[in-house]
Tab-separated table of C-alpha atoms and ligand atoms in Angstrom:
chain	number	residue	atom	x	y	z
Y	1	MET	CA	171.485	80.561	53.796
Y	2	SER	CA	169.786	80.559	51.010
Y	3	SER	CA	171.359	83.137	48.373
Y	4	ASP	CA	168.136	83.967	46.638
Y	5	ALA	CA	166.262	85.547	49.825
Y	6	SER	CA	167.018	88.540	52.301
Y	7	GLU	CA	163.924	87.602	54.374
Y	8	PHE	CA	161.481	85.106	54.550
Y	9	ASP	CA	158.467	85.537	51.889
Y	10	PRO	CA	155.992	83.380	52.526
Y	11	ASP	CA	154.035	84.522	49.094
Y	12	ARG	CA	156.904	84.093	46.802
Y	13	ILE	CA	157.886	80.822	47.718
Y	14	GLU	CA	153.628	79.883	46.810
Y	15	SER	CA	154.433	81.790	43.675
Y	16	TYR	CA	157.634	79.896	42.254
Y	17	LYS	CA	156.771	77.940	39.016
Y	18	PHE	CA	159.273	75.009	39.933
Y	19	PRO	CA	161.319	73.922	36.271
Y	20	GLU	CA	160.573	70.387	34.570
Y	21	THR	CA	163.138	68.261	35.430
Y	22	THR	CA	164.308	64.416	33.569
Y	23	TYR	CA	165.580	62.144	35.943
Y	24	THR	CA	167.215	58.905	34.273
Y	25	TYR	CA	167.908	55.003	36.490
Y	26	SER	CA	169.156	52.322	34.869
Y	27	GLU	CA	169.081	48.880	36.396
Y	28	ARG	CA	172.698	49.620	37.973
Y	29	ASP	CA	171.168	52.452	39.724
Y	30	VAL	CA	167.914	49.944	41.334
Y	31	ALA	CA	170.650	47.662	42.508
Y	32	LEU	CA	172.968	50.155	44.212
Y	33	TYR	CA	169.755	50.987	45.946
Y	34	ALA	CA	168.817	48.274	46.832
Y	35	LEU	CA	172.122	47.246	48.655
Y	36	GLY	CA	172.398	51.364	50.291
Y	37	ILE	CA	168.808	49.916	51.761
Y	38	GLY	CA	170.261	46.294	53.276
Y	39	ALA	CA	169.101	43.772	51.376
Y	40	CYS	CA	170.466	40.965	50.295
Y	41	ALA	CA	173.058	42.427	53.720
Y	42	ARG	CA	172.272	39.750	55.830
Y	43	ASP	CA	171.515	36.627	53.680
Y	44	ALA	CA	173.263	36.966	49.944
Y	45	VAL	CA	171.466	34.008	48.502
Y	46	ASP	CA	168.011	35.528	50.373
Y	47	VAL	CA	165.497	34.000	48.156
Y	48	ASP	CA	162.879	37.442	48.628
Y	49	GLN	CA	166.388	40.428	48.503
Y	50	LEU	CA	168.137	38.435	45.264
Y	51	GLN	CA	166.067	40.131	42.698
Y	52	PHE	CA	166.292	43.414	43.945
Y	53	VAL	CA	169.649	43.239	43.252
Y	54	TYR	CA	170.147	40.147	40.476
Y	55	HIS	CA	168.344	38.372	37.359
Y	56	GLU	CA	167.277	35.461	39.601
Y	57	LYS	CA	167.274	32.450	37.978
Y	58	GLY	CA	166.735	33.968	34.343
Y	59	GLN	CA	164.639	37.180	35.495
Y	60	LYS	CA	164.440	39.406	32.397
Y	61	PHE	CA	164.220	42.577	34.462
Y	62	ILE	CA	165.660	43.414	38.472
Y	63	GLN	CA	162.787	43.738	40.633
Y	64	VAL	CA	162.615	47.459	42.041
Y	65	LEU	CA	161.859	48.087	45.605
Y	66	PRO	CA	158.983	50.633	46.127
Y	67	THR	CA	160.462	53.381	48.297
Y	68	PHE	CA	162.994	53.675	44.687
Y	69	ALA	CA	159.733	55.710	43.808
Y	70	ALA	CA	161.507	58.363	47.032
Y	71	LEU	CA	164.827	58.874	44.835
Y	72	PHE	CA	162.643	61.030	42.051
Y	73	SER	CA	161.881	63.576	44.566
Y	74	LEU	CA	165.188	64.837	45.465
Y	75	GLY	CA	166.658	63.832	41.802
Y	76	SER	CA	163.742	66.456	40.729
Y	77	LEU	CA	165.031	69.661	42.941
Y	78	PRO	CA	168.426	70.129	41.041
Y	79	GLY	CA	168.713	73.209	43.239
Y	80	GLY	CA	167.856	71.508	46.622
Y	81	LEU	CA	165.570	73.426	48.557
Y	82	ASP	CA	167.427	77.201	47.041
Y	83	LEU	CA	164.062	78.977	46.283
Y	84	PRO	CA	163.292	82.439	46.187
Y	85	GLY	CA	162.012	83.436	49.224
Y	86	LEU	CA	162.726	80.408	51.550
Y	87	LYS	CA	165.467	81.315	54.070
Y	88	PHE	CA	166.838	78.549	56.580
Y	89	ASP	CA	170.296	77.258	57.390
Y	90	PRO	CA	170.754	74.156	55.149
Y	91	ARG	CA	172.989	72.892	58.193
Y	92	LEU	CA	169.170	72.645	60.310
Y	93	LEU	CA	167.948	70.993	57.639
Y	94	LEU	CA	165.887	67.634	58.347
Y	95	HIS	CA	163.995	64.641	56.943
Y	96	GLY	CA	160.458	65.270	58.457
Y	97	GLN	CA	157.946	62.520	56.538
Y	98	GLN	CA	157.339	61.433	52.524
Y	99	TYR	CA	153.841	60.149	51.188
Y	100	ILE	CA	154.701	57.838	48.251
Y	101	GLU	CA	151.734	56.892	45.951
Y	102	LEU	CA	152.082	53.927	43.495
Y	103	TYR	CA	150.446	54.319	40.095
Y	104	LYS	CA	152.175	51.056	38.259
Y	105	PRO	CA	155.052	49.123	38.464
Y	106	LEU	CA	158.330	50.429	37.945
Y	107	PRO	CA	160.759	49.782	35.321
Y	108	SER	CA	163.950	48.841	36.302
Y	109	ASN	CA	165.257	51.792	34.095
Y	110	ALA	CA	163.599	54.818	32.790
Y	111	CYS	CA	163.750	58.683	31.777
Y	112	LEU	CA	160.914	60.118	33.706
Y	113	LYS	CA	159.866	64.213	33.462
Y	114	ASN	CA	159.030	65.373	36.976
Y	115	THR	CA	156.860	68.404	37.416
Y	116	VAL	CA	157.136	69.896	40.987
Y	117	SER	CA	154.938	72.063	42.926
Y	118	LEU	CA	154.354	73.378	46.475
Y	119	ALA	CA	152.430	71.302	48.420
Y	120	GLY	CA	152.662	72.603	51.906
Y	121	LEU	CA	154.455	75.571	54.113
Y	122	HIS	CA	153.736	76.029	57.779
Y	123	ASP	CA	154.983	77.542	60.560
Y	124	LYS	CA	155.589	75.828	63.496
Y	125	GLY	CA	157.251	79.007	65.728
Y	126	LYS	CA	160.716	76.802	66.844
Y	127	ALA	CA	160.843	75.491	62.351
Y	128	ALA	CA	158.926	76.492	59.155
Y	129	ILE	CA	157.527	73.086	57.596
Y	130	LEU	CA	157.881	72.749	53.627
Y	131	GLU	CA	156.073	70.325	51.662
Y	132	ILE	CA	157.315	69.185	47.729
Y	133	GLU	CA	155.387	67.653	45.104
Y	134	THR	CA	156.876	65.215	42.306
Y	135	LYS	CA	154.793	63.615	39.230
Y	136	SER	CA	156.805	61.660	37.999
Y	137	TYR	CA	155.861	60.280	33.669
Y	138	ASP	CA	157.088	57.467	31.816
Y	139	LYS	CA	158.950	60.287	29.449
Y	140	ASP	CA	158.381	58.100	26.050
Y	141	SER	CA	154.373	56.475	27.293
Y	142	GLY	CA	154.143	59.670	28.847
Y	143	ALA	CA	152.516	57.699	32.367
Y	144	LEU	CA	152.037	58.648	35.130
Y	145	LEU	CA	154.285	56.698	37.206
Y	146	CYS	CA	154.161	58.085	41.044
Y	147	MET	CA	153.836	61.418	43.009
Y	148	ASN	CA	155.890	61.901	46.042
Y	149	ARG	CA	154.810	64.598	48.667
Y	150	THR	CA	158.438	65.382	50.812
Y	151	THR	CA	158.411	66.945	53.902
Y	152	ALA	CA	161.619	69.058	54.757
Y	153	PHE	CA	161.795	70.026	58.488
Y	154	LEU	CA	163.414	73.458	59.140
Y	155	ARG	CA	165.007	73.814	62.331
Y	156	GLY	CA	164.982	77.635	62.946
Y	157	ALA	CA	163.018	78.804	60.307
Y	158	GLY	CA	159.645	79.433	61.648
Y	159	GLY	CA	158.503	82.576	62.981
Y	160	PHE	CA	158.304	84.630	59.212
Y	161	SER	CA	154.309	84.377	59.868
Y	162	LYS	CA	153.080	88.278	59.203
Y	163	SER	CA	149.397	88.169	61.414
Y	164	SER	CA	148.468	86.606	64.738
Y	165	HIS	CA	147.173	83.588	63.239
Y	166	PRO	CA	150.245	80.589	62.217
Y	167	TYR	CA	151.105	80.554	58.608
Y	168	SER	CA	149.851	77.509	57.050
Y	169	TYR	CA	149.163	76.110	53.458
Y	170	SER	CA	148.321	72.852	52.032
Y	171	ASN	CA	147.375	71.885	48.103
Y	172	TYR	CA	145.447	68.780	49.599
Y	173	PRO	CA	142.929	68.145	51.710
Y	174	LYS	CA	143.073	67.807	55.004
Y	175	ASP	CA	141.780	64.324	55.286
Y	176	LYS	CA	144.777	63.558	52.935
Y	177	VAL	CA	147.118	64.090	55.979
Y	178	PRO	CA	148.836	61.551	56.999
Y	179	SER	CA	148.424	60.527	60.571
Y	180	VAL	CA	147.946	57.125	62.206
Y	181	LYS	CA	147.439	55.905	65.341
Y	182	ILE	CA	149.028	52.708	66.511
Y	183	PRO	CA	147.190	49.975	67.369
Y	184	LYS	CA	147.392	48.836	71.382
Y	185	GLY	CA	147.704	44.879	70.330
Y	186	GLN	CA	151.379	42.898	69.785
Y	187	PRO	CA	152.381	43.465	66.423
Y	188	PHE	CA	151.047	41.308	63.848
Y	189	VAL	CA	154.892	40.620	62.718
Y	190	VAL	CA	158.078	42.183	63.697
Y	191	PHE	CA	161.151	42.028	61.670
Y	192	GLU	CA	164.989	42.704	63.050
Y	193	ASP	CA	167.828	44.134	60.885
Y	194	CYS	CA	170.956	45.615	61.220
Y	195	THR	CA	171.690	48.847	59.671
Y	196	GLN	CA	175.968	48.536	59.065
Y	197	PRO	CA	178.575	51.520	60.394
Y	198	SER	CA	178.600	52.075	56.714
Y	199	GLN	CA	175.129	52.173	55.446
Y	200	ALA	CA	174.800	56.038	55.101
Y	201	LEU	CA	178.276	56.152	52.747
Y	202	LEU	CA	176.511	53.240	50.445
Y	203	TYR	CA	173.231	55.011	50.663
Y	204	ARG	CA	174.404	58.260	49.684
Y	205	LEU	CA	175.948	57.059	46.058
Y	206	SER	CA	172.248	56.678	45.180
Y	207	GLY	CA	172.698	60.750	45.330
Y	208	ASP	CA	171.439	62.456	48.522
Y	209	TYR	CA	175.347	63.379	49.097
Y	210	ASN	CA	174.175	65.746	52.244
Y	211	PRO	CA	176.814	65.982	54.362
Y	212	LEU	CA	174.679	65.343	57.074
Y	213	HIS	CA	175.727	61.675	56.399
Y	214	SER	CA	178.814	61.616	56.632
Y	215	ASP	CA	180.633	64.218	57.140
Y	216	PRO	CA	181.853	64.386	61.554
Y	217	THR	CA	182.011	68.302	62.169
Y	218	PHE	CA	178.583	69.194	59.393
Y	219	ALA	CA	176.779	66.350	61.863
Y	220	LYS	CA	178.450	68.315	65.208
Y	221	VAL	CA	176.663	71.714	64.300
Y	222	ALA	CA	173.815	70.650	63.359
Y	223	GLY	CA	173.624	68.956	67.040
Y	224	PHE	CA	174.339	65.663	66.485
Y	225	THR	CA	177.223	63.322	67.875
Y	226	ARG	CA	177.959	61.663	64.320
Y	227	PRO	CA	177.133	61.438	61.139
Y	228	ILE	CA	172.827	60.131	61.099
Y	229	LEU	CA	171.549	58.357	58.428
Y	230	HIS	CA	169.195	58.967	55.547
Y	231	GLY	CA	165.454	59.060	56.777
Y	232	LEU	CA	164.991	58.002	53.207
Y	233	CYS	CA	167.169	54.888	54.171
Y	234	THR	CA	165.905	54.084	57.469
Y	235	LEU	CA	162.016	54.259	55.410
Y	236	GLY	CA	164.093	51.766	52.750
Y	237	PHE	CA	164.603	49.275	55.053
Y	238	SER	CA	161.215	49.300	57.621
Y	239	VAL	CA	159.496	48.735	53.452
Y	240	ARG	CA	162.058	46.344	52.624
Y	241	ALA	CA	160.191	44.651	55.773
Y	242	ILE	CA	157.242	44.640	54.777
Y	243	VAL	CA	157.583	43.667	51.417
Y	244	LYS	CA	159.593	40.791	52.799
Y	245	CYS	CA	157.187	39.855	56.189
Y	246	ILE	CA	153.677	40.872	54.138
Y	247	CYS	CA	154.469	40.841	50.604
Y	248	ARG	CA	156.347	38.420	50.562
Y	249	GLY	CA	158.479	39.805	48.327
Y	250	ASP	CA	156.059	41.289	45.628
Y	251	PRO	CA	157.238	45.289	45.396
Y	252	ASN	CA	153.934	45.433	42.839
Y	253	LEU	CA	151.678	44.689	45.899
Y	254	VAL	CA	152.515	47.871	47.072
Y	255	LYS	CA	149.946	50.901	46.384
Y	256	CYS	CA	151.692	53.900	48.544
Y	257	ILE	CA	153.851	54.432	51.414
Y	258	SER	CA	153.569	56.869	54.083
Y	259	GLY	CA	156.029	57.670	57.016
Y	260	ARG	CA	157.069	60.033	59.630
Y	261	PHE	CA	160.546	59.964	60.486
Y	262	LEU	CA	159.960	60.263	64.748
Y	263	LEU	CA	163.710	60.574	65.541
Y	264	HIS	CA	167.850	60.269	64.109
Y	265	VAL	CA	169.045	57.074	63.526
Y	266	TYR	CA	172.940	55.899	63.993
Y	267	PRO	CA	174.578	54.103	61.325
Y	268	GLY	CA	175.222	50.599	62.340
Y	269	GLU	CA	172.441	50.244	65.354
Y	270	THR	CA	170.085	47.855	64.399
Y	271	LEU	CA	166.004	48.284	63.029
Y	272	LEU	CA	163.469	46.880	64.824
Y	273	THR	CA	160.358	47.160	62.382
Y	274	GLU	CA	157.160	46.316	63.416
Y	275	MET	CA	153.837	45.495	61.663
Y	276	TRP	CA	150.110	45.566	62.553
Y	277	LEU	CA	147.345	44.448	60.078
Y	278	GLU	CA	144.564	46.308	59.567
Y	279	GLY	CA	142.582	45.249	56.394
Y	280	LEU	CA	144.638	46.107	53.042
Y	281	ARG	CA	146.529	48.585	55.163
Y	282	VAL	CA	149.981	47.809	56.998
Y	283	ILE	CA	150.538	50.326	59.997
Y	284	TYR	CA	154.278	50.286	61.214
Y	285	GLN	CA	156.661	51.416	62.924
Y	286	THR	CA	160.153	51.141	63.679
Y	287	LYS	CA	162.242	51.274	66.471
Y	288	VAL	CA	166.782	51.880	67.337
Y	289	LYS	CA	167.208	48.883	69.469
Y	290	GLU	CA	169.699	49.804	71.226
Y	291	ARG	CA	168.388	53.047	72.973
Y	292	SER	CA	164.835	51.795	72.123
Y	293	ARG	CA	162.873	54.649	70.500
Y	294	THR	CA	161.035	54.719	67.954
Y	295	VAL	CA	162.271	56.493	64.431
Y	296	LEU	CA	159.654	56.100	62.024
Y	297	SER	CA	156.221	55.240	62.236
Y	298	GLY	CA	153.326	55.198	58.983
Y	299	TYR	CA	151.536	52.909	56.891
Y	300	VAL	CA	151.606	50.778	53.890
Y	301	ASP	CA	148.893	50.930	51.846
Y	302	LEU	CA	148.365	47.254	49.942
Y	303	HIS	CA	146.583	46.136	46.660
Y	304	GLY	CA	146.091	43.144	48.375
Y	305	LEU	CA	147.525	40.269	50.287
Y	306	SER	CA	149.618	37.594	48.960
Y	307	SER	CA	148.051	34.254	48.846
Y	308	SER	CA	150.877	32.490	51.446
Y	309	LEU	CA	149.883	34.845	53.973
S	401	TC6	C1	164.302	66.527	52.731
S	401	TC6	C2	165.345	66.038	52.392
S	401	TC6	C3	166.648	66.253	53.204
S	401	TC6	C4	167.088	64.731	54.027
S	401	TC6	C5	167.463	65.249	55.901
S	401	TC6	C6	167.629	63.541	56.181
S	401	TC6	O1	167.730	62.208	56.011
S	401	TC6	S1	167.065	64.003	57.253
S	401	TC6	C7	167.591	62.440	58.861
S	401	TC6	C8	166.153	62.075	58.469
S	401	TC6	N1	165.279	62.572	59.580
S	401	TC6	C9	165.371	63.000	61.227
S	401	TC6	O2	166.206	61.902	61.787
S	401	TC6	C10	164.249	63.729	62.097
S	401	TC6	C11	163.489	62.954	63.382
S	401	TC6	N2	163.042	63.755	63.574
S	401	TC6	C12	163.013	64.418	64.479
S	401	TC6	O3	164.128	64.749	65.433
S	401	TC6	C13	161.678	65.581	65.262
S	401	TC6	O4	160.847	64.764	64.870
S	401	TC6	C14	161.564	66.345	64.251
S	401	TC6	C15	163.392	67.585	64.610
S	401	TC6	C16	161.373	66.545	63.220
S	401	TC6	C17	160.650	67.576	65.126
S	401	TC6	O5	160.788	66.774	66.515
S	401	TC6	P1	160.479	68.518	67.261
S	401	TC6	O6	160.123	68.085	69.436
S	401	TC6	O7	161.113	69.124	67.346
S	401	TC6	O8	158.553	68.948	67.076
S	401	TC6	P2	157.579	68.801	68.060
S	401	TC6	O9	156.732	67.462	68.517
S	401	TC6	O10	157.561	69.741	68.733
S	401	TC6	O11	156.156	69.181	67.217
S	401	TC6	C18	156.340	70.228	66.431
S	401	TC6	C19	155.437	70.801	64.982
S	401	TC6	O12	155.858	69.983	64.022
S	401	TC6	C20	155.327	69.027	63.380
S	401	TC6	N3	155.797	67.763	63.669
S	401	TC6	C21	156.833	67.197	63.967
S	401	TC6	N4	157.399	66.422	63.525
S	401	TC6	C22	157.376	66.464	62.532
S	401	TC6	C23	157.743	65.866	61.278
S	401	TC6	N5	158.593	64.636	61.245
S	401	TC6	N6	157.354	65.731	60.134
S	401	TC6	C24	156.427	66.695	59.889
S	401	TC6	N7	155.907	67.659	60.894
S	401	TC6	C25	156.413	66.926	62.617
S	401	TC6	C26	154.330	69.213	65.247
S	401	TC6	O13	153.256	68.163	64.420
S	401	TC6	C27	154.133	70.564	65.923
S	401	TC6	O14	153.257	70.483	64.259
S	401	TC6	P3	151.402	71.347	65.207
S	401	TC6	O15	151.313	70.047	65.821
S	401	TC6	O16	151.981	71.893	67.002
S	401	TC6	O17	150.835	72.054	64.238
């Protein structure tokens, strides 16, 4: 349980001022992250993927995959979600959604200043939904690089509304709520990729050490037969597939990313990412092949299309 709260108090959560934080990363972090989301796992000399882990053809900097930006959001909460007034069982926390806006190409190393605020809090009865917004600025230039909105689904923490109307607070307009309708027609392209049994153990080295992804006993208490994959790792696989198949390897074509985690993934399972192109929007859904279940869906908006598409 959160130590600072004797009861769930939405007003206290809403009025909490998050401290500003710094987050520093190097090219080593960028390459480790890329390996953690499966870059070069099937083909160590893949022409589109090598640039994310190696200075291919003498390139000056390692290229940064767009979902790397999601690390800034967790990195901006050194105390996790231990907020005054927020009462929940951390073992039951699941990642619900991630929304990322990218304003500039991500540098291959940087020192960032993060400002954090509450973006939303909702009582869903069986669960509380908490949305945290993180804006990341390059510390030297002051330039805003990206914005993340992270949605945590806190199972068992709902039912805190004081009136008969379920509590719901959002700092952004309803039309900005990420929603996606999967087209009925055949996908434009489908990309198959295997996660490794050790995938979560590798991915956690990028900064999310929640034992849900590594500890069998903890995972059982959380309701899973074994440790599950980080949601952001699945998102990384899916967006990497989009960068490969639609952006022809150019990570800087990505403008914004939205994803909702629909079901857990077990490390070692095969991911099938289906993509539909609607103008400059890629609608995608990712399925686990072995269980024929959709685990993630969302969209990626692009600045333009690759000329070779
Ligand atoms: C945070 C960082 C830590 C990282 C941890 C991980 O990586 S964990 C690994 C990665 N993460 C995972 O593996 C999680 C995978 N996802 C799941 O297991 C399930 O989707 C669930 C348990 C999150 C919700 O299932 P369910 O059957 O209990 O839910 P329901 O369909 O009955 O809807 C109830 C209400 O909630 C709404 N709502 C529903 N889903 C979401 C969502 N994803 N997101 C947001 N909201 C959501 C829905 O709209 C509805 O509200 P409405 O419309 O009534 O106002």
